[in-house]
Coordinates of C-alpha atoms (C1' of nucleotides) in Angstrom, one line a residue:
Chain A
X604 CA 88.4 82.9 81.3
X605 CA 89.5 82.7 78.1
X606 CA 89.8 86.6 77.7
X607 CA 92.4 86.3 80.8
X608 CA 94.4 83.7 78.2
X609 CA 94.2 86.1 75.4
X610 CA 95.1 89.0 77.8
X611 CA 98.3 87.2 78.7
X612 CA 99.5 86.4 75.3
X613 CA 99.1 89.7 74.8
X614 CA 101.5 91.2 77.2
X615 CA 103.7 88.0 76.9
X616 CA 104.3 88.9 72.8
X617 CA 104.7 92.9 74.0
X618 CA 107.8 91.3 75.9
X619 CA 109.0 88.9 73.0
X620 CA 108.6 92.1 70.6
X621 CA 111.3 93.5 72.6
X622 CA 113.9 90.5 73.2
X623 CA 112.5 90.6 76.7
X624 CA 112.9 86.8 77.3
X625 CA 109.8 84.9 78.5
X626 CA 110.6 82.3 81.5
X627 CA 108.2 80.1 83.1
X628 CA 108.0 82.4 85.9
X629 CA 106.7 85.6 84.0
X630 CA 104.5 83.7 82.1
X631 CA 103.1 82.6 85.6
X632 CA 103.5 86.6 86.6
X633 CA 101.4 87.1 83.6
X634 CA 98.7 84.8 84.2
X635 CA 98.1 86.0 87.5
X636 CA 98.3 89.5 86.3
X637 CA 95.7 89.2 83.8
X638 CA 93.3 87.5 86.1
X639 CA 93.2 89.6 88.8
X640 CA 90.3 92.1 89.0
X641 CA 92.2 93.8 92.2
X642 CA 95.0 95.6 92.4
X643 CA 97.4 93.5 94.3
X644 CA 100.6 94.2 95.8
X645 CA 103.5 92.2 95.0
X646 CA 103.3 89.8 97.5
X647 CA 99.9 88.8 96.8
X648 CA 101.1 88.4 93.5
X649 CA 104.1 86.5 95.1
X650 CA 101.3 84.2 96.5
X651 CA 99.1 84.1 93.3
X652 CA 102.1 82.9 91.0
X653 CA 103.5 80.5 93.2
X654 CA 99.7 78.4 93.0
X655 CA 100.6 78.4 89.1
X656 CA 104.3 78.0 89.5
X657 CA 105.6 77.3 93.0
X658 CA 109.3 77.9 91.5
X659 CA 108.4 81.7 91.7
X660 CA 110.5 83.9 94.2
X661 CA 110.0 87.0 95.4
X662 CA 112.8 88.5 94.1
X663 CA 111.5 87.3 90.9
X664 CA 108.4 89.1 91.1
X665 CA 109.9 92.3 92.3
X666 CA 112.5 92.0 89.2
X667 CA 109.7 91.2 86.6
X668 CA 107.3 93.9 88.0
X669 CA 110.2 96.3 87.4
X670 CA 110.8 95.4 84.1
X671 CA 107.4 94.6 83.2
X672 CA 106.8 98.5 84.1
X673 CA 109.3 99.3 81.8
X674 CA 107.5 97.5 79.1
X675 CA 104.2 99.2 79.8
X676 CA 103.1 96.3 80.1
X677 CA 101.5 97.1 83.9
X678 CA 101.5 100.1 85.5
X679 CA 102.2 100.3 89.6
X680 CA 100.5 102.5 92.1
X681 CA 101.4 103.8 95.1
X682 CA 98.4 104.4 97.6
X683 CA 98.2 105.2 100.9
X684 CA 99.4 102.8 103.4
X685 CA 101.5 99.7 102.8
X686 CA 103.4 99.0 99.3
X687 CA 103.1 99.8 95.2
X688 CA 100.0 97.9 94.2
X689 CA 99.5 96.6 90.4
X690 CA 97.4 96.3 87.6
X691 CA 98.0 95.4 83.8
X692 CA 98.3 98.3 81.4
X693 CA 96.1 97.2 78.3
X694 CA 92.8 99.2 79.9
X695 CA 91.7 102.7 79.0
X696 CA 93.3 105.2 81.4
X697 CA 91.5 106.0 84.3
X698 CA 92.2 107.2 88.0
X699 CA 91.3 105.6 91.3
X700 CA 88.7 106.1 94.4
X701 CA 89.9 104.4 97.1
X702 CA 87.0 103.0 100.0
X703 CA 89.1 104.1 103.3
X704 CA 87.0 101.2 105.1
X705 CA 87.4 98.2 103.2
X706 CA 90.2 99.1 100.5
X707 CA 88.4 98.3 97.5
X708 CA 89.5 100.3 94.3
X709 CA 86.9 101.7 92.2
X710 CA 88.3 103.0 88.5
X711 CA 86.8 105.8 87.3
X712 CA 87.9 108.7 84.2
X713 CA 86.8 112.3 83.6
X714 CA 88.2 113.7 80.4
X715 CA 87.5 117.1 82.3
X716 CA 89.3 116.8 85.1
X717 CA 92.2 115.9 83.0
X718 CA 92.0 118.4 80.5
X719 CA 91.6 121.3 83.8
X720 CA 95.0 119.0 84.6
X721 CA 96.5 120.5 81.5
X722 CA 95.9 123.5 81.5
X723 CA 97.0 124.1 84.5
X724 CA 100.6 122.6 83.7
X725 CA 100.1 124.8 80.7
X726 CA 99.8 127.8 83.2
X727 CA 103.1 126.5 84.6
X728 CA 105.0 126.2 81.9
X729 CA 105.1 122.5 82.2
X730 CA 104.0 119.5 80.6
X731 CA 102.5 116.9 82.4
X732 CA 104.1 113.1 81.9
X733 CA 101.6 111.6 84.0
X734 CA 99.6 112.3 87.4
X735 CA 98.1 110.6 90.1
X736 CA 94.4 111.4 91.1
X737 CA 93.2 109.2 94.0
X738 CA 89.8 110.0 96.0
X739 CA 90.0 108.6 99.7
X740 CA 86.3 108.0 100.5
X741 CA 83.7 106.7 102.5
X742 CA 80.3 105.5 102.1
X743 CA 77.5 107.7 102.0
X744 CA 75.2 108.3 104.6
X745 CA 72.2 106.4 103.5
X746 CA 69.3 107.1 105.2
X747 CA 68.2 103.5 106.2
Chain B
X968 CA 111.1 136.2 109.1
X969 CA 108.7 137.5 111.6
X970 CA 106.0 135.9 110.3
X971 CA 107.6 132.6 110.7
X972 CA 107.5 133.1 114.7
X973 CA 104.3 133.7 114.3
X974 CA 103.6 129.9 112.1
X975 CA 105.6 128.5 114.7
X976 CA 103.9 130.5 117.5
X977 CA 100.3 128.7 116.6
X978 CA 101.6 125.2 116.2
X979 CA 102.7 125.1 119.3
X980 CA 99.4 126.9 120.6
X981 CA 97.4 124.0 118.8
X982 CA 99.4 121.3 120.6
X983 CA 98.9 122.8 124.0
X984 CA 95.4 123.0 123.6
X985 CA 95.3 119.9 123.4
X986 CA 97.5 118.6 125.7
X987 CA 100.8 117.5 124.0
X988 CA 103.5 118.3 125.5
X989 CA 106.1 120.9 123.8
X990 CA 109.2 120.1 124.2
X991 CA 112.6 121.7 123.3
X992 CA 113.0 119.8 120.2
X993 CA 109.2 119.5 119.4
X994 CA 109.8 123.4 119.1
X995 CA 113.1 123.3 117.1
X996 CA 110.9 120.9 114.5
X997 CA 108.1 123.4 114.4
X998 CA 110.4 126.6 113.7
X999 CA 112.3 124.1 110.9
X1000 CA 108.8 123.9 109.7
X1001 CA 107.0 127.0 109.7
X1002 CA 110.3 128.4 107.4
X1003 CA 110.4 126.1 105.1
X1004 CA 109.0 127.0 101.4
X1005 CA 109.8 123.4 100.2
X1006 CA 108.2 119.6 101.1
X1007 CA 111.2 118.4 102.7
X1008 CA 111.5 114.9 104.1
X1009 CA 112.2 113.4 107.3
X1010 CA 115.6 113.8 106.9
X1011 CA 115.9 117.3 105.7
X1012 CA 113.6 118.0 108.1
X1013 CA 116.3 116.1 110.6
X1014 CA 119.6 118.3 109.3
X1015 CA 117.5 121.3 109.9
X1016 CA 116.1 120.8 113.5
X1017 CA 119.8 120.0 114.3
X1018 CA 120.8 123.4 113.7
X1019 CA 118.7 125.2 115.8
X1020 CA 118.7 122.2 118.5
X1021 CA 121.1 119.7 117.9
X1022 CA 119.7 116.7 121.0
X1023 CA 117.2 116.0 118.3
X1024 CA 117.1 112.7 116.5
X1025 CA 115.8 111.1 113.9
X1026 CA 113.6 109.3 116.0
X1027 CA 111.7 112.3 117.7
X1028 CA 111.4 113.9 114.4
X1029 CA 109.8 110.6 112.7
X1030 CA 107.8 110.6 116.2
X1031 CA 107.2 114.3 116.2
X1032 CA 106.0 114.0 112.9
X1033 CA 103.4 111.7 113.9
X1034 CA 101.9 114.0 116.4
X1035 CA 101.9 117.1 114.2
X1036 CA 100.0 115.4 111.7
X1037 CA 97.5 113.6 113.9
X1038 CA 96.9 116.9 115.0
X1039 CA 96.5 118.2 111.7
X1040 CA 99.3 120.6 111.7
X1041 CA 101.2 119.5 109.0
X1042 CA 100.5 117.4 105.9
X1043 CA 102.2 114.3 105.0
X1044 CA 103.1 113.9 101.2
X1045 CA 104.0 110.9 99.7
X1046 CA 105.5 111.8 96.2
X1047 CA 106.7 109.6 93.7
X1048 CA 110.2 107.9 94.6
X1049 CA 111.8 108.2 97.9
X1050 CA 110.4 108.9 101.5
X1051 CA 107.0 111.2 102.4
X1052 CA 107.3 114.8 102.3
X1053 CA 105.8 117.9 104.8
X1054 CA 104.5 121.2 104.8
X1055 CA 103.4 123.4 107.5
X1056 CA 98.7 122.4 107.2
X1057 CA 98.5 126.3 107.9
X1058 CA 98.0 126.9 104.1
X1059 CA 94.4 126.9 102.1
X1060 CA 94.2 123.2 100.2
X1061 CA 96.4 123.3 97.2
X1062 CA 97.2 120.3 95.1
X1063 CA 100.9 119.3 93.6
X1064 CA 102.9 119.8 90.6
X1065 CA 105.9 118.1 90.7
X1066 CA 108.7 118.7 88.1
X1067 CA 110.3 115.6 86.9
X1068 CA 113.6 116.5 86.5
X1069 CA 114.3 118.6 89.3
X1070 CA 112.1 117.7 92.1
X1071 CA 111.0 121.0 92.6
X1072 CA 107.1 121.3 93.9
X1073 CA 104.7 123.8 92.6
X1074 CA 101.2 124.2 94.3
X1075 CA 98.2 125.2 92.8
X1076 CA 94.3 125.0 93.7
X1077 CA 91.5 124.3 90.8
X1078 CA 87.9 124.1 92.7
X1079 CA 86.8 123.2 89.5
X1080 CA 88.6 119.9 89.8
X1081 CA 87.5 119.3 93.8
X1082 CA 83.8 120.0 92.3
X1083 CA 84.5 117.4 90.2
X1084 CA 86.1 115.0 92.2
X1085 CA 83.1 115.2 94.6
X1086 CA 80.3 114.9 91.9
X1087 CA 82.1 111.4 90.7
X1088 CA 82.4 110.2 94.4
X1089 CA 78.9 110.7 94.4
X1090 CA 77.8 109.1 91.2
X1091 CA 80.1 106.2 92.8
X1092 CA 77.8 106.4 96.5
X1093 CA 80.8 107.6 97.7
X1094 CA 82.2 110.6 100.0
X1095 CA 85.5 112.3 99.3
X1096 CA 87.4 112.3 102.9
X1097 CA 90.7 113.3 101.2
X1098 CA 91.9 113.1 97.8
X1099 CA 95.5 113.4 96.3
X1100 CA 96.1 114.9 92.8
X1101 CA 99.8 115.2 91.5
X1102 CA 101.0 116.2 88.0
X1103 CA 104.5 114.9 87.5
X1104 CA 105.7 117.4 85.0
X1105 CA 108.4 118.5 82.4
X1106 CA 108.9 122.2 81.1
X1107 CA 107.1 122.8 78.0
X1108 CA 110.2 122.9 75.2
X1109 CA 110.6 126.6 74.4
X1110 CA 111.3 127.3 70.5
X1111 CA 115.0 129.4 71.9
Chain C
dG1214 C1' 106.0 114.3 141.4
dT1215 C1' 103.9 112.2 137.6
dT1216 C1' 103.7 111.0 133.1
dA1217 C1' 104.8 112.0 128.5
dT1218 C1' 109.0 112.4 125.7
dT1219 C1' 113.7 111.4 124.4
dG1220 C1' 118.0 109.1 122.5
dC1221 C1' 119.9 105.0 121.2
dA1222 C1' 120.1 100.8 119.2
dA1223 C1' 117.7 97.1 117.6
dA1224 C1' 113.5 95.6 114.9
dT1225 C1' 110.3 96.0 110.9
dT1226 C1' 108.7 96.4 106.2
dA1227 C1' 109.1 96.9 101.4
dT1228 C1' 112.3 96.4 98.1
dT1229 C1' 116.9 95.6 95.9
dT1230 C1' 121.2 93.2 94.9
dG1231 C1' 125.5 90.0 94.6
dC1232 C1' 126.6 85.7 93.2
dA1233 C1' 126.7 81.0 91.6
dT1234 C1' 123.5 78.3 88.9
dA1235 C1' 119.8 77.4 85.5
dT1236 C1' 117.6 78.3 81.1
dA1237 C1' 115.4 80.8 77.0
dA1238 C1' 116.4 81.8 72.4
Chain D
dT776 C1' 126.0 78.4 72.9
dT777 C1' 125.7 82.5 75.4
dA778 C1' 123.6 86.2 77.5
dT779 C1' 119.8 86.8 80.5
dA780 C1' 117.0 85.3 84.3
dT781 C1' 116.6 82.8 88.7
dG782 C1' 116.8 81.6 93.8
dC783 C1' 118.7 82.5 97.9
dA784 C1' 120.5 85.2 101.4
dA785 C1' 122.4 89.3 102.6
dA786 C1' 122.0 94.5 101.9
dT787 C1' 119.3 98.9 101.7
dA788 C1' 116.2 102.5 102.9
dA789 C1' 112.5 104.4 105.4
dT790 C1' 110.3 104.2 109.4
dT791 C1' 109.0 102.2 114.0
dT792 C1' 109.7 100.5 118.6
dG793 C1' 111.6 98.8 123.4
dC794 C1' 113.7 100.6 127.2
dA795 C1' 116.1 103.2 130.6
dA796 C1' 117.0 108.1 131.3
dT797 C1' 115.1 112.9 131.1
dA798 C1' 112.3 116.8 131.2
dA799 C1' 107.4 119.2 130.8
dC800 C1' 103.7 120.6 133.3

DNA sequence: GTTATTGCAAATTATTTGCATATAA
DNA sequence: TTATATGCAAATAATTTGCAATAAC
């Protein structure tokens, strides 16, 4: 746990740094952000701050997620079905695989695939900013 | 042009074999589609229907919509910012390259990357049952 | 003649915003 | 002190749905 505190602080100075002011409620958004393991969408992260701060709106958590993106201090996803999901920023880059039966995220990188991703902007003419690579899947057959 | 009648032609052939019902503005929707060279939304996709038939709504193209793609006629994109997107499905697999600045949509097809995909799903226990690749993109600066 | 489909308007869902008040720096 | 952030409730935007009327097969 006391990673998660150092986490926070973290992200909570990245704001100060840039005269981002830091209220009781982000510093609840923060918490809950560096704690989670998931990637929740807002409102669980609605439900997660108000346990640490029950003063926290969901307006409040929309506007802070916003601006909190902005930082780079989290970065927001958009998978299938439902609303942006979100998880803090300070991890190596990596892409998604999504279980299409229980929605669990699995993170996962490939320094080839996103060199192929390159070169194929390249190709283009273009420069890519940033991409998206999710993989919808299912459990294997496992012959039980 | 006549090429298009012919898209449009075997949409509506898939939807009688099985069983839907293809109606006047169900076929205005499919013509809209099987011309367009762009991932228009709902809307577009609306404004366009309307000129070839103008009883259809918004509603039976959000509904129609639904069918096409449960019968695997058309894809649904959903693209960063704004509502999903749709293309005719009678294309080979392609993935996305979408340029930042001007929304424009490129396609383009790397097996290399789906053989990748698939060996990491694998290493994960995992089966690839769709995936979704996007390279949000800015032209590479030219030295004019 | 049935039964699926339609238009319309109202409902939903996720997210954003106006405004008066509260608070971080 | 003073600009920024907040809660609340109302506003949007994209999409869906209930229902009586209509049209496909």
């Amino acid at each position: 746990m006391t990673n998660v505190d150092a986490r926070a602080q973290e992200m909570e100075e990245a704001l100060r740094a840039e005269g981002v002011r830091v209220t009781r409620q982000r510093t609840a958004l923060l918490q809950v952000l560096a704690e989670a393991l998931d990637h929740p969408d807002a409102n669980e992260l609605h439900r997660r701050a108000q346990e640490v701060d029950d003063t926290v709106s969901l307006a409040t958590v929309y506007r802070t997620l916003s601006v909190l993106e902005d930082q780079g201090v989290i970065h927001r996803h958009a998978f299938e079905g439902g609303g942006a999901r979100f998880e803090a920023a300070d991890m190596p880059h990596h892409d998604h695989l999504i279980d299409l039966d229980t929605g669990a995220v699995v993170e996962f990188r490939s320094d080839k695939i996103e060199q192929l991703q390159a070169e194929i902007a390249r190709e283009h003419g273009y420069e890519v900013v940033h991409h998206r690579l999710e993989l919808y899947c299912r459990k294997r057959e496992t012959k039980d």
